[in-house]
mmCIF file of N, CA and C in Angstrom:
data_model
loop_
_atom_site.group_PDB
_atom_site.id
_atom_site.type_symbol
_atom_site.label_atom_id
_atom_site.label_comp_id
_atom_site.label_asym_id
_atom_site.label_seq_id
_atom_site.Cartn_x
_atom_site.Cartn_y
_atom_site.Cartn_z
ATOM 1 N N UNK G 1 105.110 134.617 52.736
ATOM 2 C CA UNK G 1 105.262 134.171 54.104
ATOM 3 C C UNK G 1 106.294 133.042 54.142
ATOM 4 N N UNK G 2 107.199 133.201 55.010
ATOM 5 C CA UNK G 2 108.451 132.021 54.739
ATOM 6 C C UNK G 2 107.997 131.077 56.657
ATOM 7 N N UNK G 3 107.888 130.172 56.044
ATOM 8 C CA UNK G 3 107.624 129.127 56.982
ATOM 9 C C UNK G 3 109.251 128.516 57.608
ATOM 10 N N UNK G 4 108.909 128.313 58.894
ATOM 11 C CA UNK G 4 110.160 128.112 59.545
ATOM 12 C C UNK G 4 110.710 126.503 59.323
ATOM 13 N N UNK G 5 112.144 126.560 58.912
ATOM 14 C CA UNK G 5 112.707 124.947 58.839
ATOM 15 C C UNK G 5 112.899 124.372 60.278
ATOM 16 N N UNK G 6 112.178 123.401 60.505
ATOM 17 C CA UNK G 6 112.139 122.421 61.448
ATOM 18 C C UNK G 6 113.660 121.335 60.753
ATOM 19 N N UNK G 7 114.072 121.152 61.815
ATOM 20 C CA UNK G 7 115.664 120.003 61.764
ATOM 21 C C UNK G 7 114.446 118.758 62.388
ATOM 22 N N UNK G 8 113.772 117.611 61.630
ATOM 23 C CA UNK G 8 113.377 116.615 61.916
ATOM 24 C C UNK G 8 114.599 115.839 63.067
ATOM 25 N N UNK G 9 115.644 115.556 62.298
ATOM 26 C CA UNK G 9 116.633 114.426 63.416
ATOM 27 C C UNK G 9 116.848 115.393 64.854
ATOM 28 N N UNK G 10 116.581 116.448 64.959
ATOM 29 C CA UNK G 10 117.160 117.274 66.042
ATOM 30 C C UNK G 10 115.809 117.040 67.049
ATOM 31 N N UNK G 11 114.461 117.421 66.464
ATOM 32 C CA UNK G 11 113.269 116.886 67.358
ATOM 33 C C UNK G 11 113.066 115.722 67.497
ATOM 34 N N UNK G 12 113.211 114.611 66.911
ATOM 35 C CA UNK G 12 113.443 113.391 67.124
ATOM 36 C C UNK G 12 114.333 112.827 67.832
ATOM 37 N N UNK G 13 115.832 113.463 68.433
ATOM 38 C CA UNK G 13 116.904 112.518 68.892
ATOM 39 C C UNK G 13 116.180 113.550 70.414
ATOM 40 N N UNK G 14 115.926 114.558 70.507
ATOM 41 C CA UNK G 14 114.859 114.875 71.917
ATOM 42 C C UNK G 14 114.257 113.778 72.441
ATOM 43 N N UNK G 15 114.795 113.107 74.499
ATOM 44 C CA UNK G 15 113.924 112.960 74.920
ATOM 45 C C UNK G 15 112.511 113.131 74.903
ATOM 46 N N UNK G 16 111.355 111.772 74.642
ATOM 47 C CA UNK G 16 110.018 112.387 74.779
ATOM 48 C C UNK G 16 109.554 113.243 73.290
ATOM 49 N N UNK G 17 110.505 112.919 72.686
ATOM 50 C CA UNK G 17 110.070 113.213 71.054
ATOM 51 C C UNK G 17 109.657 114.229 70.658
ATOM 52 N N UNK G 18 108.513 114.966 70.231
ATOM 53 C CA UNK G 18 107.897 116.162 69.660
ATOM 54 C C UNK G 18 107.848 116.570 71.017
ATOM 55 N N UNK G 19 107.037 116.113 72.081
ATOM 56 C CA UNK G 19 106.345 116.551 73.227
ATOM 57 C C UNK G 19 107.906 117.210 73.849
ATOM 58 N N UNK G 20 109.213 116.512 74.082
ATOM 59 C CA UNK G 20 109.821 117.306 74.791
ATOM 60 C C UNK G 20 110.362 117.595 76.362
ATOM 61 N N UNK G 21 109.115 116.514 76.770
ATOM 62 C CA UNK G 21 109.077 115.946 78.205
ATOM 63 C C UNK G 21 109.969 115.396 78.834
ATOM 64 N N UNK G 22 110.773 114.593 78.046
ATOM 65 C CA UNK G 22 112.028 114.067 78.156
ATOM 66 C C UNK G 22 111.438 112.946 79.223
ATOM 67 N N UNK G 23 109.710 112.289 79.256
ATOM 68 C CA UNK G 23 109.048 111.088 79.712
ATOM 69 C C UNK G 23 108.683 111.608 80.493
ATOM 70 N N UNK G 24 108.821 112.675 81.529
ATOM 71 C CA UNK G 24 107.941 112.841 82.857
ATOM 72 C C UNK G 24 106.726 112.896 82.702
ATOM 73 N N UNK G 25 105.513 112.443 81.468
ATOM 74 C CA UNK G 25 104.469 112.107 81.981
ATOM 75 C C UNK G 25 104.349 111.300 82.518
ATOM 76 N N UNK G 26 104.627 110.114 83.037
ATOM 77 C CA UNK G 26 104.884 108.856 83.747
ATOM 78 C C UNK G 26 104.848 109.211 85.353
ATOM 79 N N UNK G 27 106.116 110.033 85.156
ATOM 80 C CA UNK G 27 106.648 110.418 86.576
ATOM 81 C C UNK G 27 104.909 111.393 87.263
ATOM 82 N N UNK G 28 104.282 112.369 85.795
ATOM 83 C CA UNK G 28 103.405 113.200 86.540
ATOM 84 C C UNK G 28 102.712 112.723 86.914
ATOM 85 N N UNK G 29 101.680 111.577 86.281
ATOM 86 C CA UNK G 29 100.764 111.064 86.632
ATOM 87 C C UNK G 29 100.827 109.705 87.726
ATOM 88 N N UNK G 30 102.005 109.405 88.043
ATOM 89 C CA UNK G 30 102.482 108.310 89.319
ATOM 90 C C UNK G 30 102.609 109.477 90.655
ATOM 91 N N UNK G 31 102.731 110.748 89.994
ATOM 92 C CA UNK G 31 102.582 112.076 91.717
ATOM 93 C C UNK G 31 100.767 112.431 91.753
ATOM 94 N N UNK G 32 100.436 111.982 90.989
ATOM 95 C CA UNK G 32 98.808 112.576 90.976
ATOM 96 C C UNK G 32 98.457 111.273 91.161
ATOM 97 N N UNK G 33 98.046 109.696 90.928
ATOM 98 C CA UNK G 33 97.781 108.785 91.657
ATOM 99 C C UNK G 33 98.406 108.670 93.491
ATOM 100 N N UNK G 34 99.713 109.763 93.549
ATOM 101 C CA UNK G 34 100.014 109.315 95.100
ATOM 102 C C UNK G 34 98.809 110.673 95.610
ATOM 103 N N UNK G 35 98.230 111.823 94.976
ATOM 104 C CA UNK G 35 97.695 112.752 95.549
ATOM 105 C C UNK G 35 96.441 112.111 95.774
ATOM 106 N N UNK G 36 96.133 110.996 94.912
ATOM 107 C CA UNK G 36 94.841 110.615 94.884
ATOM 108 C C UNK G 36 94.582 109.612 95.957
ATOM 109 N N UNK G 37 95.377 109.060 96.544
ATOM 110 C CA UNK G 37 95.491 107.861 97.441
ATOM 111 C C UNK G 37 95.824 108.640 98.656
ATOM 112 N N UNK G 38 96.457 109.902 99.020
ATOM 113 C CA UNK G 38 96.525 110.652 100.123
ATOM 114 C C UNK G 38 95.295 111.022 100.749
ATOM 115 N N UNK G 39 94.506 111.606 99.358
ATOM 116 C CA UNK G 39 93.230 112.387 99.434
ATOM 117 C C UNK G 39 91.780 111.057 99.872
ATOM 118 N N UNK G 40 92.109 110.077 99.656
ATOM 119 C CA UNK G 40 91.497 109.077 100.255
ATOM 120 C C UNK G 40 91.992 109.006 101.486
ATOM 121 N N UNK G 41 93.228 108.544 102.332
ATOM 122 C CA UNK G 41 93.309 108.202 103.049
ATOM 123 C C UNK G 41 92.614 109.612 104.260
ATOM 124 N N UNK G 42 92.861 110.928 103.795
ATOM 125 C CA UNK G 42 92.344 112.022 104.602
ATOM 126 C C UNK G 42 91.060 112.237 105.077
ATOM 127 N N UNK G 43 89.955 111.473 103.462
ATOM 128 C CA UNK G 43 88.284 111.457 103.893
ATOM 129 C C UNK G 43 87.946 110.205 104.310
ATOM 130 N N UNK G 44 89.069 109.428 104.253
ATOM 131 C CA UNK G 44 88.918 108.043 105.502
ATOM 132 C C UNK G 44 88.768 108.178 106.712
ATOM 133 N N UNK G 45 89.775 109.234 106.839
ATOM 134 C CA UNK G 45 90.103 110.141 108.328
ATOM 135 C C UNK G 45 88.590 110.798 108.785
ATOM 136 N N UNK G 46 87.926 111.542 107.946
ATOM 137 C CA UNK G 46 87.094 112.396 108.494
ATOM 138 C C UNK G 46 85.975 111.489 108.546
ATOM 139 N N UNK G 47 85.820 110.431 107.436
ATOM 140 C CA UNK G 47 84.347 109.322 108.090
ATOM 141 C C UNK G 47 84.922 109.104 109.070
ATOM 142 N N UNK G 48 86.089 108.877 109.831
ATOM 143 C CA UNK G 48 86.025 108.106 111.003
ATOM 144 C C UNK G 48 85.604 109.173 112.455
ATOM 145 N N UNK G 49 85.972 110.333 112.088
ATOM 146 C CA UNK G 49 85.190 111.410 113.133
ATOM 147 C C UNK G 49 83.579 111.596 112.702
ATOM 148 N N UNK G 50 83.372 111.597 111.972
ATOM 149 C CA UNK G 50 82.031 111.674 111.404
ATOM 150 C C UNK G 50 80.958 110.440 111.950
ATOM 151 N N UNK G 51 81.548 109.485 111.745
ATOM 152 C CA UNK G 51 81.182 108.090 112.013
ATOM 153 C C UNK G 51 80.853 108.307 113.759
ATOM 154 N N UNK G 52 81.754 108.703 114.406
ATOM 155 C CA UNK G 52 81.955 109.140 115.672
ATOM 156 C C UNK G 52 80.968 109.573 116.612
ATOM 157 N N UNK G 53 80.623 111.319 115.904
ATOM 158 C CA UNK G 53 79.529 111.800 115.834
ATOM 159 C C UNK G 53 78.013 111.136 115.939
ATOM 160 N N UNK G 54 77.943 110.314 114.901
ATOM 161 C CA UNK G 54 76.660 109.016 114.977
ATOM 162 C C UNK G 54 76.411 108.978 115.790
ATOM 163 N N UNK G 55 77.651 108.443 116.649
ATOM 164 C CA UNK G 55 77.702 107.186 117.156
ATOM 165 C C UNK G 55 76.949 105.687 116.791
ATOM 166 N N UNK G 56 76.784 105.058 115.220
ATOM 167 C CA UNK G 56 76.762 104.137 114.713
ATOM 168 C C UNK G 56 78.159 102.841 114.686
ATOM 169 N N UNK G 57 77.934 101.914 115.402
ATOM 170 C CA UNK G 57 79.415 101.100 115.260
ATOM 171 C C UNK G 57 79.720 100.867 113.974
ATOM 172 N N UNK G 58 78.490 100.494 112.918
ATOM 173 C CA UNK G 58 79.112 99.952 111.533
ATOM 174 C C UNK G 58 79.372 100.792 110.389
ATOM 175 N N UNK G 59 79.398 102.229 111.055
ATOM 176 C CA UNK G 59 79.714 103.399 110.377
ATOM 177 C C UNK G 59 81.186 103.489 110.734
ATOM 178 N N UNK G 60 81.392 103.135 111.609
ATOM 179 C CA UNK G 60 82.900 103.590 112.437
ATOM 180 C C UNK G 60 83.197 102.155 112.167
ATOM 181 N N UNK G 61 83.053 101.360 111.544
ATOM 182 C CA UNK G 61 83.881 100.205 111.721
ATOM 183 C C UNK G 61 83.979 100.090 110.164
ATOM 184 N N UNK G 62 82.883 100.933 109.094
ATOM 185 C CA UNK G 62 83.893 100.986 107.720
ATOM 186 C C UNK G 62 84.690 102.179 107.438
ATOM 187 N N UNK G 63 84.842 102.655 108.428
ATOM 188 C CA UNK G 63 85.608 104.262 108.501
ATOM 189 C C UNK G 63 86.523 103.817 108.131
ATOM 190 N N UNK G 64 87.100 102.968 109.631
ATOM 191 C CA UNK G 64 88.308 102.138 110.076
ATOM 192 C C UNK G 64 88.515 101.344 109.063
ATOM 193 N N UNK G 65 87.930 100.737 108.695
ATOM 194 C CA UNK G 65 88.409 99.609 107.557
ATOM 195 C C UNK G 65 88.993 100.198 106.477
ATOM 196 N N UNK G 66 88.413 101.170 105.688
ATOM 197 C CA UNK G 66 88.919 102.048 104.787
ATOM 198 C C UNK G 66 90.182 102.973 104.766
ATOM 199 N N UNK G 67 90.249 103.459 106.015
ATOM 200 C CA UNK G 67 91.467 104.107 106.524
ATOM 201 C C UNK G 67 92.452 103.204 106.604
ATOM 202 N N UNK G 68 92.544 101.800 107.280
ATOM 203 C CA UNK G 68 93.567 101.344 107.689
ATOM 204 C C UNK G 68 93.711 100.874 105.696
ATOM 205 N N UNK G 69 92.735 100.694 104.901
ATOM 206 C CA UNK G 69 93.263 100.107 103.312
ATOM 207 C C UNK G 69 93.937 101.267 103.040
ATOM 208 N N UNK G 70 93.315 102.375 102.881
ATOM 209 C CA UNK G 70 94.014 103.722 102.826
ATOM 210 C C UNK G 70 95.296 103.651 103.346
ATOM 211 N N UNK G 71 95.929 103.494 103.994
ATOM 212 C CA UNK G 71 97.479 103.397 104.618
ATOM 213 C C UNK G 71 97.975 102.682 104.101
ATOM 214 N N UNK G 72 97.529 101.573 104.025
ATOM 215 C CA UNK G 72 98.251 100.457 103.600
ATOM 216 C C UNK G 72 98.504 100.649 102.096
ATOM 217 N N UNK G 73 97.528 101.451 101.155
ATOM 218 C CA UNK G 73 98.003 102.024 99.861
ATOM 219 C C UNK G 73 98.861 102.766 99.678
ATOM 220 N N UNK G 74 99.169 103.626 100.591
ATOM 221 C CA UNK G 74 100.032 104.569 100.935
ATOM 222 C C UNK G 74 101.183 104.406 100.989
ATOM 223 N N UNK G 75 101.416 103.226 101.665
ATOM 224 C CA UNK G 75 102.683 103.158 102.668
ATOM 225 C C UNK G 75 103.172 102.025 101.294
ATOM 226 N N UNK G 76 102.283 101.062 100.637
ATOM 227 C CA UNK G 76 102.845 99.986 99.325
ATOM 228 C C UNK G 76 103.035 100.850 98.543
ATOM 229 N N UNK G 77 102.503 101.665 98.055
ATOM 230 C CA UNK G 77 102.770 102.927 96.886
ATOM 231 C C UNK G 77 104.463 103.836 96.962
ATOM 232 N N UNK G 78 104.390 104.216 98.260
ATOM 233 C CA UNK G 78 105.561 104.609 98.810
ATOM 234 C C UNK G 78 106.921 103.453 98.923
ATOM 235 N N UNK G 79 106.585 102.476 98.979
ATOM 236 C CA UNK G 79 107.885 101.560 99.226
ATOM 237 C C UNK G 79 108.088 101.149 97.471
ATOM 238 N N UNK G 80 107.465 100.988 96.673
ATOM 239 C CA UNK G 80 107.457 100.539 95.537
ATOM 240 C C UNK G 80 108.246 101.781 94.604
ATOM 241 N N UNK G 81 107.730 102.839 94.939
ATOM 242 C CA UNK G 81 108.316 103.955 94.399
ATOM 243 C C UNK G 81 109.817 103.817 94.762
ATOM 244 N N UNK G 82 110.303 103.683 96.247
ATOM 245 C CA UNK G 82 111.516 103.463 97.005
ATOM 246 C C UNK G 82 112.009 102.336 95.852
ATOM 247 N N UNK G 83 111.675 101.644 95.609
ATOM 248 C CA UNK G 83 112.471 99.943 95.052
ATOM 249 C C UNK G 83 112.688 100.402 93.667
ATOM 250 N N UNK G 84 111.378 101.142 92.479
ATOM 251 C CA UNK G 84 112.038 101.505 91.388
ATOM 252 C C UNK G 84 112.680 102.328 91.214
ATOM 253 N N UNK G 85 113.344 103.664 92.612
ATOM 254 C CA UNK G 85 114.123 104.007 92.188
ATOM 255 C C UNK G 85 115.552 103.529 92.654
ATOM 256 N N UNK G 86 115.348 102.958 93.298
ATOM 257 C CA UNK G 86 116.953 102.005 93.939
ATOM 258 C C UNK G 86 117.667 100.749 92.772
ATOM 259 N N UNK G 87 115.925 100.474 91.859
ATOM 260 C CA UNK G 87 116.751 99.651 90.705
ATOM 261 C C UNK G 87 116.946 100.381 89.588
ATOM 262 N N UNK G 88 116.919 102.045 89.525
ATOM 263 C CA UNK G 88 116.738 102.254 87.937
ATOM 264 C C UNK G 88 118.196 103.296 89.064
ATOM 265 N N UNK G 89 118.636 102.785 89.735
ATOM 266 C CA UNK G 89 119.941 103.915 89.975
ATOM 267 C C UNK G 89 120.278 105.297 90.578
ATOM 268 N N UNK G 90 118.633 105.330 90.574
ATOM 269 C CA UNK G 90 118.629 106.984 91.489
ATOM 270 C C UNK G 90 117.808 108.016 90.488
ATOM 271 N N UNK G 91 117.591 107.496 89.750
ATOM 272 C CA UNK G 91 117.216 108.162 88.101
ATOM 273 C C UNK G 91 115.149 107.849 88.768
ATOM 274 N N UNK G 92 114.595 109.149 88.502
ATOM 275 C CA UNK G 92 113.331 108.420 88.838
ATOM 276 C C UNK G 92 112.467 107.738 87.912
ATOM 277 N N UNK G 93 112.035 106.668 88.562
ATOM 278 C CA UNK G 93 111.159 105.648 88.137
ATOM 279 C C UNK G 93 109.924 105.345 88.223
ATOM 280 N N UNK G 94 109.135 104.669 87.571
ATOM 281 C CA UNK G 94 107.716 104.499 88.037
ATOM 282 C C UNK G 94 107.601 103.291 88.492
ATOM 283 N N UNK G 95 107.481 102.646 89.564
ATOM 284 C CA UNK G 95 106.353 101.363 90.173
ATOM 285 C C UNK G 95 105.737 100.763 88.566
ATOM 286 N N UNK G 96 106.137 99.267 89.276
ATOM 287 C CA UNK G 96 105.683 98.589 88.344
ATOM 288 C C UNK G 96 103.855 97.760 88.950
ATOM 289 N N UNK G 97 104.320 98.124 90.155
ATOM 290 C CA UNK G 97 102.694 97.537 90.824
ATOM 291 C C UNK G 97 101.644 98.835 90.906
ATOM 292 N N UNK G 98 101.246 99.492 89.881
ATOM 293 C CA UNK G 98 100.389 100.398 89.999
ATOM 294 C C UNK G 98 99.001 99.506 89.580
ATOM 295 N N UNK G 99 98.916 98.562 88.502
ATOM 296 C CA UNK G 99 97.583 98.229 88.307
ATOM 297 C C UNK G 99 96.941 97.892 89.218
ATOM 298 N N UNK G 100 97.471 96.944 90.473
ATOM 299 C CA UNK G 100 96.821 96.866 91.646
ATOM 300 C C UNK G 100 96.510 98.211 92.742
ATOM 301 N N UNK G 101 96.867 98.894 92.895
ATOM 302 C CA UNK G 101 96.954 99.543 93.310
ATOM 303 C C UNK G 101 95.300 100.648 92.897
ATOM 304 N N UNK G 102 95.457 100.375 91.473
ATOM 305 C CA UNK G 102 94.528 101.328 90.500
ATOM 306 C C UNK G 102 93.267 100.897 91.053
ATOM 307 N N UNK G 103 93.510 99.135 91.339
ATOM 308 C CA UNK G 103 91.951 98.733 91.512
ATOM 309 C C UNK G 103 91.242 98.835 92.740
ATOM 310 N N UNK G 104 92.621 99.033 93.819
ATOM 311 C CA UNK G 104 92.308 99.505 95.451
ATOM 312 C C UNK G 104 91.644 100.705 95.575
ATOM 313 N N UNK G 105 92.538 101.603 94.850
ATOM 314 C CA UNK G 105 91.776 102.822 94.645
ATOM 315 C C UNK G 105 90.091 102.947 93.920
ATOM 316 N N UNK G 106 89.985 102.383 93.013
ATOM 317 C CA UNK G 106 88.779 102.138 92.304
ATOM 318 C C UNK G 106 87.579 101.751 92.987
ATOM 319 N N UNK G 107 88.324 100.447 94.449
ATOM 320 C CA UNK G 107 87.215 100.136 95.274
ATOM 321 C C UNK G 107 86.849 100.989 96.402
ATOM 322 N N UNK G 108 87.892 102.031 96.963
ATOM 323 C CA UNK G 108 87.760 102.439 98.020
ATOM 324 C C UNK G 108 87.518 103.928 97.913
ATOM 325 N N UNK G 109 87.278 104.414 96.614
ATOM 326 C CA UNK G 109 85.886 106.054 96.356
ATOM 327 C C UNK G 109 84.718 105.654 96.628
ATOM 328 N N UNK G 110 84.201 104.216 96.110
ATOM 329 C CA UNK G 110 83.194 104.394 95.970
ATOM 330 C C UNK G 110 82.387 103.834 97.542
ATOM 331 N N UNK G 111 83.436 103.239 98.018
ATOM 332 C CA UNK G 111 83.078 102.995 99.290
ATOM 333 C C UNK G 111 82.797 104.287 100.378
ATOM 334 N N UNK G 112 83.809 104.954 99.952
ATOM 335 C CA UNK G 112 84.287 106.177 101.020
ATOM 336 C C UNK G 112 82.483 107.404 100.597
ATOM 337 N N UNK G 113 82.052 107.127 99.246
ATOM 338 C CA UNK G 113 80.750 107.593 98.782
ATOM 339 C C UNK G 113 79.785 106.692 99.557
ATOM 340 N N UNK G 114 79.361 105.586 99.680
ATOM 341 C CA UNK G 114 78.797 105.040 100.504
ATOM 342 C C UNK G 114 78.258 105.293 101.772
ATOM 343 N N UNK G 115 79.918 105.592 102.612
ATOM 344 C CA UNK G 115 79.831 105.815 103.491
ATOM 345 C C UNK G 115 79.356 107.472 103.968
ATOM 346 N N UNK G 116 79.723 108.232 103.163
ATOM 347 C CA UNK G 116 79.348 109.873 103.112
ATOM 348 C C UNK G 116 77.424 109.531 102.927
ATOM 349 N N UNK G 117 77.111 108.528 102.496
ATOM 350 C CA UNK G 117 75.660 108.599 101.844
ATOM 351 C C UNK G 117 75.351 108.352 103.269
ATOM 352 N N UNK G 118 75.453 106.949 103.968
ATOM 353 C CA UNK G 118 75.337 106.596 105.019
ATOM 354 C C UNK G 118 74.757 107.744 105.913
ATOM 355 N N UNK G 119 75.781 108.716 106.104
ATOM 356 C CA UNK G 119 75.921 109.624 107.248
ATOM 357 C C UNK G 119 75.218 110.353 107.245
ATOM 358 N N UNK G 120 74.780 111.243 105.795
ATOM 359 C CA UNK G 120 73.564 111.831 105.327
ATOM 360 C C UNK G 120 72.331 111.407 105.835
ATOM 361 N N UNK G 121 72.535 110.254 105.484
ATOM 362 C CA UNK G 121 70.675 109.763 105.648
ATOM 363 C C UNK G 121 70.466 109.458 107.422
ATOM 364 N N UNK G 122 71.930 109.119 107.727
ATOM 365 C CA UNK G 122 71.686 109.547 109.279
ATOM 366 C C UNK G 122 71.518 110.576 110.247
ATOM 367 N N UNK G 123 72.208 111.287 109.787
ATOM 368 C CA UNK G 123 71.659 112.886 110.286
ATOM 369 C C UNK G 123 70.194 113.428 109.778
ATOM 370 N N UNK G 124 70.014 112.694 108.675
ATOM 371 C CA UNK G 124 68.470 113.475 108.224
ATOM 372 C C UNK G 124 67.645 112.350 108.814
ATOM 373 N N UNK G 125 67.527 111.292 109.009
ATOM 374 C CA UNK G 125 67.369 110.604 110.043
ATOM 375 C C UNK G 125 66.730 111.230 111.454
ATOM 376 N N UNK G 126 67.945 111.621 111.769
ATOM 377 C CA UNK G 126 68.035 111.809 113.346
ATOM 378 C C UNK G 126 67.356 113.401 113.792
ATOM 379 N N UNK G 127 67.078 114.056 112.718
ATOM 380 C CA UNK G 127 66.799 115.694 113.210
ATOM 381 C C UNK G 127 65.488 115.613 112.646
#
């Protein structure tokens, strides 16, 4: 069985090294944190019709609260993306303010769970 010659300097002078990626894991996982912060801001959206429904004010008033953080992640996520790629030249870049960002997100599932619990126990509540 003749085993195939690998050129070491040829996989090595490759972008992204063995893998080949030429770095877009960076880039993938900075498009799947923006899917993840969309996908919040959308079930922000629906507690706030949900909330509605109740008609509870402090259901609808952490709807709102969450939604408007939700945007506001959105819209900083989006401008930051704008700035690293205007300083790396047009070439895409990753945001250097993601750790904050990580921890907005971190606070506002478990809130947005909260609030889904909330609604539950109000409808079973109410029927």
């Amino acid at each position: 069985m003749v085993r195939p010659v690998i050129d070491r300097r040829r996989v090595q002078s490759r972008p992204g090294g063995r893998l080949g990626d030429g770095g877009l894991q960076v880039e993938r996982t900075e498009l799947a944190w923006a899917r993840t912060e969309s996908a919040i801001a959308v079930c922000a959206v629906i507690g706030i019709r949900l909330g509605a429904h109740t008609r509870a004010p402090a259901l609808i008033a952490a709807a709102v609260l969450v939604s408007f953080a939700a945007a506001a992640l959105l819209v900083s996520g989006w401008i930051a993306r704008i700035r690293a790629e205007r300083t790396a030249g047009g070439r895409g870049a990753v945001p250097l303010t993601f750790p904050l960002r990580a921890h907005a997100i971190a606070v506002l599932i478990p809130t947005l769970g909260v609030i889904a619990m909330i609604f539950v126990i109000w409808s079973a509540a109410s029927t």
